[in-house]
Every structure is written in structure tokens, then in C-alpha cells.
CSV table of C-alpha atoms in Angstrom, one decimal:
chain,number,residue,atom,x,y,z
B,23,MET,CA,-67.4,35.5,43.1
B,24,ARG,CA,-67.9,38.0,46.1
B,25,PRO,CA,-69.9,35.8,47.2
B,26,PHE,CA,-67.2,33.2,46.9
B,27,ALA,CA,-64.3,35.3,47.8
B,28,ALA,CA,-66.7,36.9,51.0
B,29,LEU,CA,-66.3,32.7,52.1
B,30,VAL,CA,-62.6,32.5,51.5
B,31,ILE,CA,-62.1,35.2,53.7
B,32,LYS,CA,-64.1,33.7,56.2
B,33,ASP,CA,-63.2,31.0,57.0
B,34,ILE,CA,-59.3,32.3,56.9
B,35,LYS,CA,-60.7,34.7,59.8
B,36,GLY,CA,-62.0,31.4,61.5
B,37,TYR,CA,-58.3,29.7,61.4
B,38,LEU,CA,-56.2,33.6,62.5
B,39,ASP,CA,-59.3,34.8,64.6
B,40,GLN,CA,-58.1,32.6,67.1
B,41,PRO,CA,-54.4,31.1,69.1
B,42,THR,CA,-56.1,27.8,67.5
B,43,GLY,CA,-54.5,28.4,64.6
B,44,TYR,CA,-51.4,30.4,64.7
B,45,ILE,CA,-50.8,27.4,67.3
B,46,PHE,CA,-51.4,24.9,64.7
B,47,LEU,CA,-48.9,26.5,62.1
B,48,VAL,CA,-46.2,26.9,64.7
B,49,ILE,CA,-46.4,23.0,65.6
B,50,LEU,CA,-46.2,21.6,61.9
B,51,VAL,CA,-42.6,24.1,61.2
B,52,THR,CA,-41.5,22.9,64.3
B,53,ALA,CA,-42.4,19.4,63.9
B,54,LEU,CA,-40.9,18.9,60.0
B,55,SER,CA,-38.0,20.9,61.0
B,56,VAL,CA,-37.0,19.1,63.7
B,57,LEU,CA,-38.1,15.7,62.1
B,58,PHE,CA,-35.5,16.7,58.8
B,59,PHE,CA,-32.6,18.0,61.7
B,60,ARG,CA,-32.8,15.0,63.3
B,61,THR,CA,-31.8,13.2,60.0
B,62,ALA,CA,-30.3,16.5,58.0
B,63,LEU,CA,-27.1,15.6,59.4
B,64,LEU,CA,-26.4,12.5,59.0
B,65,THR,CA,-25.9,13.0,55.3
B,66,THR,CA,-23.5,15.1,53.8
B,67,GLU,CA,-26.3,15.7,50.5
B,68,ALA,CA,-27.8,19.9,51.2
B,69,SER,CA,-31.1,18.2,50.3
B,70,LEU,CA,-34.8,19.1,51.4
B,71,ARG,CA,-35.2,14.9,50.8
B,72,PRO,CA,-36.0,14.3,54.8
B,73,MET,CA,-38.4,17.0,55.6
B,74,PHE,CA,-40.9,16.4,52.5
B,75,ASP,CA,-39.9,12.3,53.2
B,76,MET,CA,-41.8,12.9,56.6
B,77,LEU,CA,-44.6,15.3,55.2
B,78,PRO,CA,-46.8,13.3,54.1
B,79,TRP,CA,-47.4,11.9,57.4
B,80,VAL,CA,-47.1,15.2,59.4
B,81,LEU,CA,-50.2,16.0,57.0
B,82,ALA,CA,-51.9,13.7,57.9
B,83,VAL,CA,-53.0,14.4,61.8
B,84,PHE,CA,-52.1,18.3,60.8
B,85,VAL,CA,-54.9,18.6,57.9
B,86,PRO,CA,-57.4,16.5,59.6
B,87,ALA,CA,-57.1,19.6,62.5
B,88,THR,CA,-57.9,21.5,60.9
B,89,THR,CA,-60.5,21.1,58.5
B,90,MET,CA,-62.9,19.0,61.2
B,91,ARG,CA,-64.6,22.1,61.9
B,92,LEU,CA,-65.3,23.4,58.8
B,93,VAL,CA,-68.5,21.6,57.5
B,94,ALA,CA,-69.1,20.2,61.2
B,95,GLU,CA,-69.4,22.8,63.6
B,96,GLU,CA,-71.4,25.0,61.1
B,97,ASP,CA,-73.6,21.8,60.7
B,98,ARG,CA,-73.7,21.8,65.3
B,99,ASP,CA,-74.2,25.3,65.5
B,100,GLY,CA,-77.1,25.8,62.5
B,101,THR,CA,-75.1,28.6,60.6
B,102,LEU,CA,-74.9,25.7,57.4
B,103,GLU,CA,-78.8,26.4,57.3
B,104,LEU,CA,-78.2,29.8,57.9
B,105,LEU,CA,-75.9,29.4,54.2
B,106,PHE,CA,-78.7,27.6,52.2
B,107,THR,CA,-80.8,30.7,52.5
B,108,HIS,CA,-78.4,32.9,50.4
B,109,PRO,CA,-78.5,33.0,46.8
B,110,ILE,CA,-75.0,30.7,47.0
B,111,ARG,CA,-74.3,27.4,44.7
B,112,ASP,CA,-73.3,24.8,47.2
B,113,TRP,CA,-70.2,24.3,45.3
B,114,LEU,CA,-69.1,27.2,45.6
B,115,ILE,CA,-69.4,27.0,49.6
B,116,VAL,CA,-67.4,23.7,49.3
B,117,LEU,CA,-65.0,25.2,47.0
B,118,ALA,CA,-64.3,28.7,49.2
B,119,LYS,CA,-63.9,26.0,52.1
B,120,PHE,CA,-61.2,24.1,50.4
B,121,VAL,CA,-59.4,27.2,49.3
B,122,SER,CA,-59.5,28.5,52.4
B,123,ALA,CA,-58.3,25.2,54.5
B,124,GLN,CA,-55.5,25.4,51.7
B,125,LEU,CA,-54.3,28.4,51.7
B,126,PHE,CA,-53.8,28.1,55.8
B,127,VAL,CA,-51.8,25.0,55.3
B,128,SER,CA,-49.9,25.9,52.2
B,129,ALA,CA,-48.9,28.8,54.8
B,130,GLY,CA,-47.0,26.4,57.1
B,131,ILE,CA,-45.2,24.6,54.2
B,132,ILE,CA,-44.1,27.5,52.9
B,133,ALA,CA,-43.3,28.9,56.2
B,134,THR,CA,-41.1,25.8,55.9
B,135,ILE,CA,-38.8,27.8,52.5
B,136,VAL,CA,-36.3,29.2,55.5
B,137,VAL,CA,-34.7,25.7,56.5
B,138,ALA,CA,-34.5,26.0,52.0
B,139,LEU,CA,-32.6,29.0,52.9
B,140,LEU,CA,-30.1,27.9,55.5
B,141,LEU,CA,-29.6,25.0,53.3
B,142,GLU,CA,-28.5,27.4,50.9
B,143,THR,CA,-26.2,29.0,53.1
B,144,ALA,CA,-24.5,26.0,54.0
B,145,GLY,CA,-23.7,24.0,51.2
B,146,ASP,CA,-24.6,23.6,47.4
B,147,LEU,CA,-29.0,22.6,47.2
B,148,ASP,CA,-30.5,21.5,44.3
B,149,ARG,CA,-33.2,24.2,43.7
B,150,GLY,CA,-35.4,22.7,40.6
B,151,ALA,CA,-35.5,19.7,43.4
B,152,ALA,CA,-36.8,21.5,46.3
B,153,THR,CA,-38.9,23.5,43.2
B,154,ALA,CA,-40.7,20.0,42.4
B,155,GLN,CA,-41.3,19.1,46.3
B,156,TYR,CA,-42.6,22.1,47.7
B,157,LEU,CA,-45.2,21.7,43.9
B,158,GLY,CA,-45.6,18.0,45.1
B,159,SER,CA,-46.7,18.9,48.6
B,160,PHE,CA,-49.4,21.7,47.6
B,161,GLY,CA,-51.0,18.5,45.5
B,162,LEU,CA,-51.0,16.3,48.4
B,163,THR,CA,-52.4,18.9,50.3
B,164,SER,CA,-55.0,19.9,47.7
B,165,ALA,CA,-56.0,15.5,48.4
B,166,PHE,CA,-55.6,15.9,52.4
B,167,VAL,CA,-58.3,19.2,52.4
B,168,ALA,CA,-60.6,17.8,49.9
B,169,ILE,CA,-60.5,13.8,52.6
B,170,GLY,CA,-60.6,16.8,55.1
B,171,ILE,CA,-64.2,18.7,54.1
B,172,PHE,CA,-66.0,15.4,53.1
B,173,THR,CA,-65.0,13.6,56.4
B,174,SER,CA,-66.5,16.9,58.4
B,175,GLY,CA,-69.6,17.1,56.7
B,176,LEU,CA,-70.7,13.1,58.2
B,177,THR,CA,-70.7,14.2,60.9
B,178,ARG,CA,-71.9,17.2,63.3
B,179,ASN,CA,-69.1,16.2,65.8
B,180,GLN,CA,-65.5,17.2,64.9
B,181,ILE,CA,-64.1,15.2,66.8
B,182,VAL,CA,-65.4,12.0,65.2
B,183,ALA,CA,-64.6,14.1,61.8
B,184,PHE,CA,-60.9,14.2,63.4
B,185,MET,CA,-60.9,10.7,64.0
B,186,VAL,CA,-62.4,9.2,60.8
B,187,GLY,CA,-59.5,12.1,58.6
B,188,VAL,CA,-57.2,10.8,60.2
B,189,SER,CA,-57.8,7.5,59.6
B,190,ALA,CA,-58.7,7.7,55.8
B,191,LYS,CA,-55.2,9.3,55.3
B,192,PHE,CA,-53.7,6.7,57.3
B,193,ILE,CA,-54.7,3.9,55.3
B,194,LEU,CA,-54.3,5.5,51.8
B,195,LEU,CA,-50.5,6.4,53.4
B,196,ALA,CA,-50.2,2.9,54.7
B,197,ILE,CA,-51.2,0.6,51.2
B,198,GLY,CA,-47.7,2.9,49.2
B,199,MET,CA,-45.7,1.1,51.6
B,200,ASP,CA,-43.0,-2.3,51.5
B,201,LEU,CA,-43.4,-3.0,54.9
B,202,PHE,CA,-47.7,-3.3,54.2
B,203,LEU,CA,-47.1,-4.7,50.3
B,204,VAL,CA,-44.8,-7.2,50.4
B,205,SER,CA,-47.4,-9.6,52.3
B,206,LEU,CA,-49.8,-9.2,49.4
B,207,PRO,CA,-50.5,-11.0,46.2
B,208,PRO,CA,-48.3,-9.1,43.7
B,209,GLY,CA,-51.6,-8.3,42.0
B,210,LEU,CA,-53.7,-6.7,44.7
B,211,ALA,CA,-50.1,-4.8,45.4
B,212,GLY,CA,-49.3,-3.2,42.7
B,213,VAL,CA,-53.1,-1.6,42.4
B,214,LEU,CA,-52.8,-0.7,46.2
B,215,GLN,CA,-49.5,0.9,45.3
B,216,GLY,CA,-51.0,2.8,42.1
B,217,LEU,CA,-54.1,4.4,44.5
B,218,SER,CA,-51.4,5.1,47.7
B,219,PRO,CA,-50.6,9.1,47.4
B,220,LEU,CA,-47.6,8.6,49.2
B,221,THR,CA,-46.2,6.6,45.7
B,222,HIS,CA,-47.2,9.0,43.9
B,223,PHE,CA,-45.7,11.9,46.6
B,224,GLU,CA,-42.3,9.8,46.4
B,225,LYS,CA,-42.0,10.8,42.8
B,226,ILE,CA,-42.5,13.8,42.9
B,227,ALA,CA,-40.3,14.3,45.8
B,228,ARG,CA,-37.1,13.4,43.8
B,229,GLY,CA,-37.0,16.1,41.7
B,230,VAL,CA,-39.2,15.1,39.0
B,231,ILE,CA,-42.7,16.4,38.0
B,232,ASP,CA,-44.4,13.5,36.6
B,233,LEU,CA,-48.0,13.9,34.4
B,234,ARG,CA,-49.0,10.5,35.4
B,235,ASP,CA,-48.8,12.5,39.4
B,236,VAL,CA,-50.1,14.9,38.2
B,237,VAL,CA,-53.4,13.8,37.3
B,238,TYR,CA,-53.5,11.4,40.4
B,239,PHE,CA,-53.8,14.3,42.7
B,240,VAL,CA,-56.3,16.0,40.5
B,241,ALA,CA,-58.7,12.8,40.4
B,242,LEU,CA,-58.5,12.3,44.1
B,243,THR,CA,-58.9,15.4,44.9
B,244,LEU,CA,-62.0,15.9,42.7
B,245,THR,CA,-63.5,12.7,43.9
B,246,PHE,CA,-63.6,13.8,47.3
B,247,LEU,CA,-64.8,17.4,46.6
B,248,SER,CA,-67.9,15.3,44.6
B,249,GLY,CA,-68.4,13.3,47.8
B,250,ALA,CA,-68.5,16.6,50.1
B,251,TYR,CA,-70.7,18.5,47.7
B,252,PHE,CA,-73.1,15.6,48.0
B,253,MET,CA,-73.1,15.2,51.6
B,254,LEU,CA,-73.9,19.2,52.4
B,255,ARG,CA,-76.3,18.7,49.4
B,256,ARG,CA,-78.3,15.7,50.9
B,257,LYS,CA,-78.7,18.0,53.8
B,258,THR,CA,-81.6,20.2,51.8
B,259,LEU,CA,-82.4,17.7,49.9
B,260,SER,CA,-85.8,15.1,51.2
B,261,HIS,CA,-84.8,11.7,50.9
B,262,ARG,CA,-87.9,10.3,48.7
B,263,SER,CA,-87.6,13.6,46.2
B,264,PRO,CA,-86.2,12.4,42.7
B,265,LEU,CA,-84.0,15.4,42.7
B,266,TYR,CA,-81.5,13.6,45.5
B,267,ASN,CA,-82.6,10.2,43.2
B,268,ASN,CA,-80.7,12.4,40.8
B,269,LEU,CA,-77.6,13.6,42.8
B,270,GLN,CA,-76.7,10.3,43.8
B,271,VAL,CA,-76.8,9.1,40.6
B,272,GLY,CA,-74.6,12.7,38.8
B,273,PHE,CA,-72.9,12.2,42.7
B,274,VAL,CA,-72.3,8.2,41.2
B,275,ALA,CA,-71.1,9.4,38.0
B,276,LEU,CA,-68.4,11.6,39.4
B,277,VAL,CA,-66.3,9.9,41.2
B,278,VAL,CA,-66.8,7.2,38.4
B,279,LEU,CA,-65.2,9.7,36.2
B,280,SER,CA,-62.9,11.1,37.8
B,281,LEU,CA,-62.1,7.6,39.5
B,282,LEU,CA,-61.6,6.3,35.6
B,283,THR,CA,-59.1,9.4,35.1
B,284,GLY,CA,-56.8,8.8,37.8
B,285,TRP,CA,-56.8,5.2,36.9
B,286,PHE,CA,-56.5,5.5,33.1
B,287,GLY,CA,-54.3,8.8,33.7
B,288,GLY,CA,-51.1,6.4,34.3
B,289,ALA,CA,-51.1,5.7,30.6
B,290,ILE,CA,-50.6,9.7,30.0
B,291,GLN,CA,-46.6,10.3,28.6
B,292,GLY,CA,-45.0,13.6,30.2
B,293,ARG,CA,-42.7,14.2,33.0
B,294,TRP,CA,-40.4,17.5,33.7
B,295,ASP,CA,-36.7,16.9,35.6
B,296,LEU,CA,-36.3,19.3,37.9
B,297,THR,CA,-33.1,19.2,39.1
B,298,ASP,CA,-29.9,21.7,38.7
B,299,ASP,CA,-28.1,18.6,36.5
B,300,ASN,CA,-31.1,16.8,35.0
B,301,ILE,CA,-30.3,13.2,37.0
B,302,TYR,CA,-33.4,11.9,35.6
B,303,THR,CA,-32.5,13.0,32.1
B,304,LEU,CA,-30.4,10.9,29.3
B,305,SER,CA,-27.1,12.9,29.3
B,306,PRO,CA,-25.8,14.1,26.2
B,307,ALA,CA,-23.1,11.3,26.7
B,308,THR,CA,-25.9,8.9,26.6
B,309,ASP,CA,-27.3,11.3,23.2
B,310,GLN,CA,-24.2,10.7,20.8
B,311,ILE,CA,-23.6,6.6,22.1
B,312,PHE,CA,-27.3,6.3,20.4
B,313,SER,CA,-27.1,8.6,18.3
B,314,GLU,CA,-23.9,7.5,16.1
B,315,ILE,CA,-25.2,3.9,16.2
B,316,ASP,CA,-25.8,2.6,12.5
B,317,ASP,CA,-27.7,0.0,12.8
B,318,ILE,CA,-30.7,-1.7,15.1
B,319,VAL,CA,-29.9,-1.8,18.4
B,320,THR,CA,-32.8,-4.3,20.4
B,321,LEU,CA,-33.2,-3.7,23.9
B,322,HIS,CA,-35.3,-6.7,25.8
B,323,LEU,CA,-36.9,-6.6,28.8
B,324,PHE,CA,-38.2,-10.0,30.6
B,325,ALA,CA,-40.0,-9.0,33.3
B,326,SER,CA,-42.8,-11.5,35.0
B,327,ARG,CA,-46.3,-9.4,35.1
B,328,ASP,CA,-46.9,-9.7,39.3
B,329,LEU,CA,-42.9,-9.0,40.5
B,330,PRO,CA,-43.4,-8.5,44.1
B,331,VAL,CA,-43.4,-5.4,45.0
B,332,GLN,CA,-39.7,-4.1,46.0
B,333,VAL,CA,-39.3,-4.8,42.6
B,334,ALA,CA,-41.9,-2.8,41.2
B,335,LEU,CA,-41.4,0.0,42.7
B,336,VAL,CA,-38.7,0.2,40.5
B,337,ARG,CA,-40.7,-1.0,37.2
B,338,ARG,CA,-42.4,2.3,36.5
B,339,ASP,CA,-38.6,3.9,36.1
B,340,VAL,CA,-37.3,1.5,34.0
B,341,ASN,CA,-40.6,1.5,31.8
B,342,ASP,CA,-39.4,5.4,32.0
B,343,PHE,CA,-35.9,5.1,30.3
B,344,LEU,CA,-36.7,2.8,27.9
B,345,GLU,CA,-39.5,5.0,26.4
B,346,ASP,CA,-37.2,8.4,26.5
B,347,LEU,CA,-34.4,6.1,24.8
B,348,ALA,CA,-36.7,4.9,22.2
B,349,THR,CA,-37.9,8.7,21.5
B,350,ARG,CA,-33.9,9.6,21.3
B,351,SER,CA,-33.7,7.6,18.1
B,352,ASP,CA,-35.1,5.5,15.3
B,353,ARG,CA,-33.3,2.8,15.5
B,354,ILE,CA,-33.5,1.6,18.9
B,355,ARG,CA,-36.4,-1.1,19.6
B,356,ILE,CA,-38.0,-1.8,22.6
B,357,VAL,CA,-40.0,-5.4,23.1
B,358,GLN,CA,-40.9,-6.5,26.9
B,359,SER,CA,-41.9,-10.4,27.7
B,360,TYR,CA,-43.6,-11.7,30.6
B,361,PRO,CA,-41.4,-15.5,30.9
B,362,ASP,CA,-43.5,-16.6,33.4
B,363,GLU,CA,-46.4,-16.6,31.2
B,364,ASP,CA,-44.4,-17.8,27.7
B,365,ASP,CA,-42.9,-21.0,27.6
B,366,GLU,CA,-40.1,-19.5,24.9
B,367,ALA,CA,-39.6,-16.2,26.5
B,368,GLU,CA,-39.0,-18.4,29.4
B,369,ALA,CA,-36.6,-20.4,27.5
B,370,TRP,CA,-34.8,-17.9,26.1
B,371,ALA,CA,-33.8,-15.5,28.6
B,372,GLN,CA,-32.5,-18.5,30.3
B,373,GLN,CA,-30.4,-19.4,27.4
B,374,ILE,CA,-28.6,-15.8,27.1
B,375,GLY,CA,-28.1,-16.2,31.4
B,376,ILE,CA,-31.1,-14.1,32.1
B,377,GLN,CA,-32.3,-16.5,35.6
B,378,ALA,CA,-35.6,-16.2,37.8
B,379,VAL,CA,-34.5,-14.4,41.0
B,380,GLU,CA,-36.2,-15.9,44.4
B,381,PHE,CA,-38.1,-13.1,46.5
B,382,SER,CA,-39.0,-13.4,50.1
B,383,LEU,CA,-42.4,-13.5,50.9
B,384,ILE,CA,-44.0,-12.7,54.3
B,385,GLY,CA,-47.8,-14.8,54.2
B,386,GLU,CA,-50.0,-14.4,56.7
B,387,GLU,CA,-48.6,-17.9,58.6
B,388,GLU,CA,-45.4,-18.1,56.7
B,389,LEU,CA,-42.5,-16.7,54.6
B,390,GLN,CA,-43.0,-17.9,50.6
B,391,VAL,CA,-40.7,-17.8,47.9
B,392,LYS,CA,-41.4,-16.4,44.9
B,393,ARG,CA,-39.6,-16.4,41.7
B,394,GLY,CA,-39.4,-13.8,39.1
B,395,PHE,CA,-37.6,-12.0,36.2
B,396,PHE,CA,-36.0,-9.0,36.4
B,397,GLY,CA,-33.7,-8.5,33.4
B,398,LEU,CA,-32.6,-6.6,30.1
B,399,SER,CA,-31.2,-7.4,27.2
B,400,MET,CA,-29.1,-5.5,24.2
B,401,THR,CA,-28.5,-7.1,20.8
B,402,TYR,CA,-26.7,-5.2,18.1
B,403,LEU,CA,-25.6,-7.0,14.8
B,404,ASP,CA,-24.6,-10.6,15.8
B,405,LYS,CA,-23.4,-8.9,19.8
B,406,GLN,CA,-24.8,-9.3,22.7
B,407,GLU,CA,-24.9,-8.0,26.8
B,408,ILE,CA,-27.6,-8.9,29.6
B,409,ILE,CA,-28.1,-7.3,32.6
B,410,PRO,CA,-29.2,-10.4,34.7
B,411,PHE,CA,-31.5,-7.8,37.0
B,412,ILE,CA,-32.2,-5.1,37.8
B,413,GLU,CA,-31.8,-4.0,41.4
B,414,SER,CA,-32.6,0.4,40.6
B,415,ALA,CA,-33.4,2.4,37.8
B,416,GLU,CA,-30.5,5.3,38.8
B,417,PRO,CA,-27.6,2.9,37.5
B,418,LEU,CA,-29.3,1.7,34.5
B,419,GLU,CA,-28.2,4.4,31.8
B,420,TYR,CA,-25.3,4.1,32.7
B,421,GLN,CA,-24.8,0.2,32.6
B,422,VAL,CA,-27.4,0.2,28.9
B,423,ALA,CA,-25.3,3.5,27.5
B,424,THR,CA,-21.9,1.3,28.8
B,425,LEU,CA,-23.2,-1.7,27.0
B,426,VAL,CA,-24.7,-0.3,24.0
B,427,HIS,CA,-21.2,1.8,23.2
B,428,LYS,CA,-19.1,-1.6,23.4
B,429,MET,CA,-21.4,-3.4,21.6
B,430,THR,CA,-21.2,-0.7,18.6
B,431,GLN,CA,-17.2,-0.3,18.5
B,432,ASP,CA,-15.0,-1.8,15.8
B,433,SER,CA,-12.5,-1.8,17.7
B,434,ARG,CA,-11.3,-1.3,21.4
B,435,LYS,CA,-8.2,1.1,22.0
B,436,THR,CA,-5.6,0.8,24.7
B,437,ILE,CA,-4.6,1.9,27.9
B,438,GLY,CA,-1.3,1.8,29.2
B,439,PHE,CA,-0.4,1.9,33.4
B,440,LEU,CA,3.1,2.5,34.2
B,441,THR,CA,4.4,0.0,37.0
B,442,GLY,CA,7.7,-0.5,38.5
B,443,HIS,CA,8.1,2.4,40.9
B,444,GLY,CA,7.4,0.1,43.8
B,445,GLU,CA,3.2,0.5,43.2
B,446,GLN,CA,0.9,-1.4,44.3
B,447,PRO,CA,-0.7,-3.8,41.5
B,448,ARG,CA,-3.8,-2.0,39.6
B,449,GLN,CA,-5.8,-5.1,40.0
B,450,GLU,CA,-5.7,-5.0,44.3
B,451,ARG,CA,-5.4,-0.6,44.6
B,452,MET,CA,-7.6,-0.1,41.6
B,453,ALA,CA,-9.4,-2.8,41.1
B,454,LEU,CA,-13.1,-0.4,40.5
B,455,LEU,CA,-11.8,1.3,38.1
B,456,SER,CA,-10.0,-1.8,35.7
B,457,SER,CA,-13.8,-3.5,36.1
B,458,GLN,CA,-14.9,-0.8,34.5
B,459,LEU,CA,-12.4,0.0,32.2
B,460,GLN,CA,-11.9,-3.1,30.5
B,461,GLN,CA,-15.8,-3.0,29.4
B,462,GLN,CA,-14.3,-0.5,26.7
B,463,TYR,CA,-10.4,-1.0,26.4
B,464,HIS,CA,-8.0,-2.8,26.7
B,465,LEU,CA,-5.9,-3.0,29.8
B,466,LYS,CA,-2.0,-3.2,29.5
B,467,ASP,CA,0.9,-2.4,32.7
B,468,ILE,CA,3.5,-1.1,30.4
B,469,ALA,CA,7.1,-1.2,33.0
């Protein structure tokens, strides 16, 4: 481990022995702070989300600037060949450069804790969500650093390595944006969305650590570190030697293994809601409602397989919510149908009131309209309630719990409102409250 530690220290000194390293850190902290305070004062919530929403884009420029010299400069100056003469394995060289760059970039991110402390003194900061956001930023940083080391190994020119690194990161981020995805076919858009680090980082930035997102960042990091190792190793081998051929086969196998890990990692279940109020975890009231039901409640999701990207972003959260419900009670049954592929399912959905919704898709030459289903029906004995279209996953727990509670109650209680004192009619001054209460109670005006 001594050679490895020596390599890490050497690269860290390369950052800190020159004013450039400190300037980079100041620029990173200043940029994130300015971007945060430009929008933070427009909201009433003490949250670091405005800063972490911009973090991927800032790191897409900052990380290539800090990693462009790690391999390219040593290859140009000949010090890389000197390293090869020492009894140090090539993978240790790559790992040392990764650790040193990760520590340097992480130091800049950790310095933004000052912003969190200011929020803590001025408001009620959600510490759990902030913890998840910082953990997610380290995962994003590790993937970007691995990409930076790989692009630095492609050339001896630092500027070229910087430009290639920035381009690669912006492409990966862009394929996770709605603006880019809405013009693509839904199937392709869903695949690209899952490959973008922006999609996975935004999930963690909410305050929820999902194993699928962790596996994705690990797989992405290993993929590009494998590429960096291959680029380094090929410099020491003849391209006609059997060892070089074995290296190519091994590199391809490592990349395929990493990609498969990231792809099939989506089937892994496990998540930790770190928010202070567990806002992404089923509430005790919901648990109580579903624990007291005495017969099967069937939740039937009618969803098109290829939903437009603006709806597909919600689908994962909806599936997670339904899976959470199913694990809480053996009386919950989850069914999913694809009405656009099954005529019977489409007829059934339309019969109970779940209709296809039209979505606007921006094509290359014209505006297109696509129809899709994304509704939920709930059945208990001979009673049925529906949510015709799921617009967002955030209010879904309240909606489902309310409707299930309504179906499972044998009788409704009555709420009386006193009138006759010159007040405005209840339907005018409390219209929203009345509409919500009417789902569970009988309302009566008492003069």
C-alpha cells in the first residue's frame, strides 16, 4: 500500500503545490453559492435543492478541468514511462489518480457545507435530505472523475482531453433532460433516460437513497475506470502481442459486465428515505388504513408501456409506491395492464372511466400527438374508485389512502357546520375543504 499512498500524495500535491488548484476550488464554491442564492431567496423553503440542481452542470466543466492533466501531462512529459519502470501495477496507478481527483473535487463540494450552516441558522433545514444530497454528489463526482481520467488517457494534449471530457459529460446529462427526450420515440427515450446520471442524481437529490441509483453510479465508474486502465496498459504492450489481444478481450468483458450490472441493477429493491419527516415513506395513517381492511383491495394500474417522457419520469415513483403498499399488507393485490397492447384491457379501462390522454410530442419536422393510459383503479368487494390520470407521484399516497378508506367504511359520519351568523356560504369560503371532506363524511349545515 505504500506505493499506492505515495502516488495519491503525489497527485494531490500536484493540485495544491500550484495556485491553480486553490483557484479551482474557489471557483467551484463561488459558482455553486451564487447559483444557489440566485434562486433560494425566491422560495420559502430552507432547502439545498437549488444548489444541487445545478451541481451536475457545474461539475461537467469543473471535473474535466481538474482531471485533464492526470494522464495526458505525464504521457507528454515522459513521467508515465518512468512510472512503468517501477514495480507498480497499472491498475494501482489508475486507482491512485482516481482517489486523488475524487478527494480534490470532494473537498470543494464539502466546502459548500457553509451554505447549509447558513440555512440551518436562518430556517428549518432538512438535515436528512441534505445528507442524501451530499452522498449523491459524491457518487456523481466519482463517475465524472472516472470519465475524466479515461478522456485524459486518450491524448497527450490537455486541452483536447478537457474538451472531450466536457462533451462526454454534457451528452450524458442532456439525454436525461425532458427537452431532449420529448422529441424521441418513447422506447428510446426511456432507455436514454436510464443511462443519464442526471436522472439518477435527481432521485437522490430528493432525499432518498435508492440501491438502483447506487448500483448505476458504481457501474458507470467501473466502466470508465476499466477504459482508463485499458488506455494505460496499451501503452506498454505491442499491439501485435497475444497479451494485447487478451487485454482487449478483458477490457470488453469488464465493460459489458459493468453495463449489465447497471442495467439489471434496476431490478434491485431497497431504498432509504433520509428526509426528516420521511415524506417519501408511507405515513402511519396510511399503514393503519391498510392494516385494518378485512378483505382484498386490488390496485389496478392501467399504463401504456411506452409513455411519453414527461409521464415516464413519474412511473418509477408510482411503481415504488405500489410495491411499498404490497409489502405492508397481504390484503393488497397489485395488477398492471397495458391497454395499448390489450384490447380487453383497453375496453375495461374505458368502461370504468380511465381514458387515454393525448400528449404533445415534438418531432423533427412537426408536432405529433400520442395517446397513452396512466390511470389507477381500486376495487374492494363491490365498490370501485378510480384515479383517471396520475399527474404526479407526490399526492398519490393521499389520494389512494383516501379512496381506499372511503370504500372500506361501512357508514359515514356527519360533520356539521354552524351557520346563521352572517358568514359567507361554506361552498364559497371553504370549497376545497368541503370537496375533500365529502369524500369521507356527510356534510350538514346547522342553523
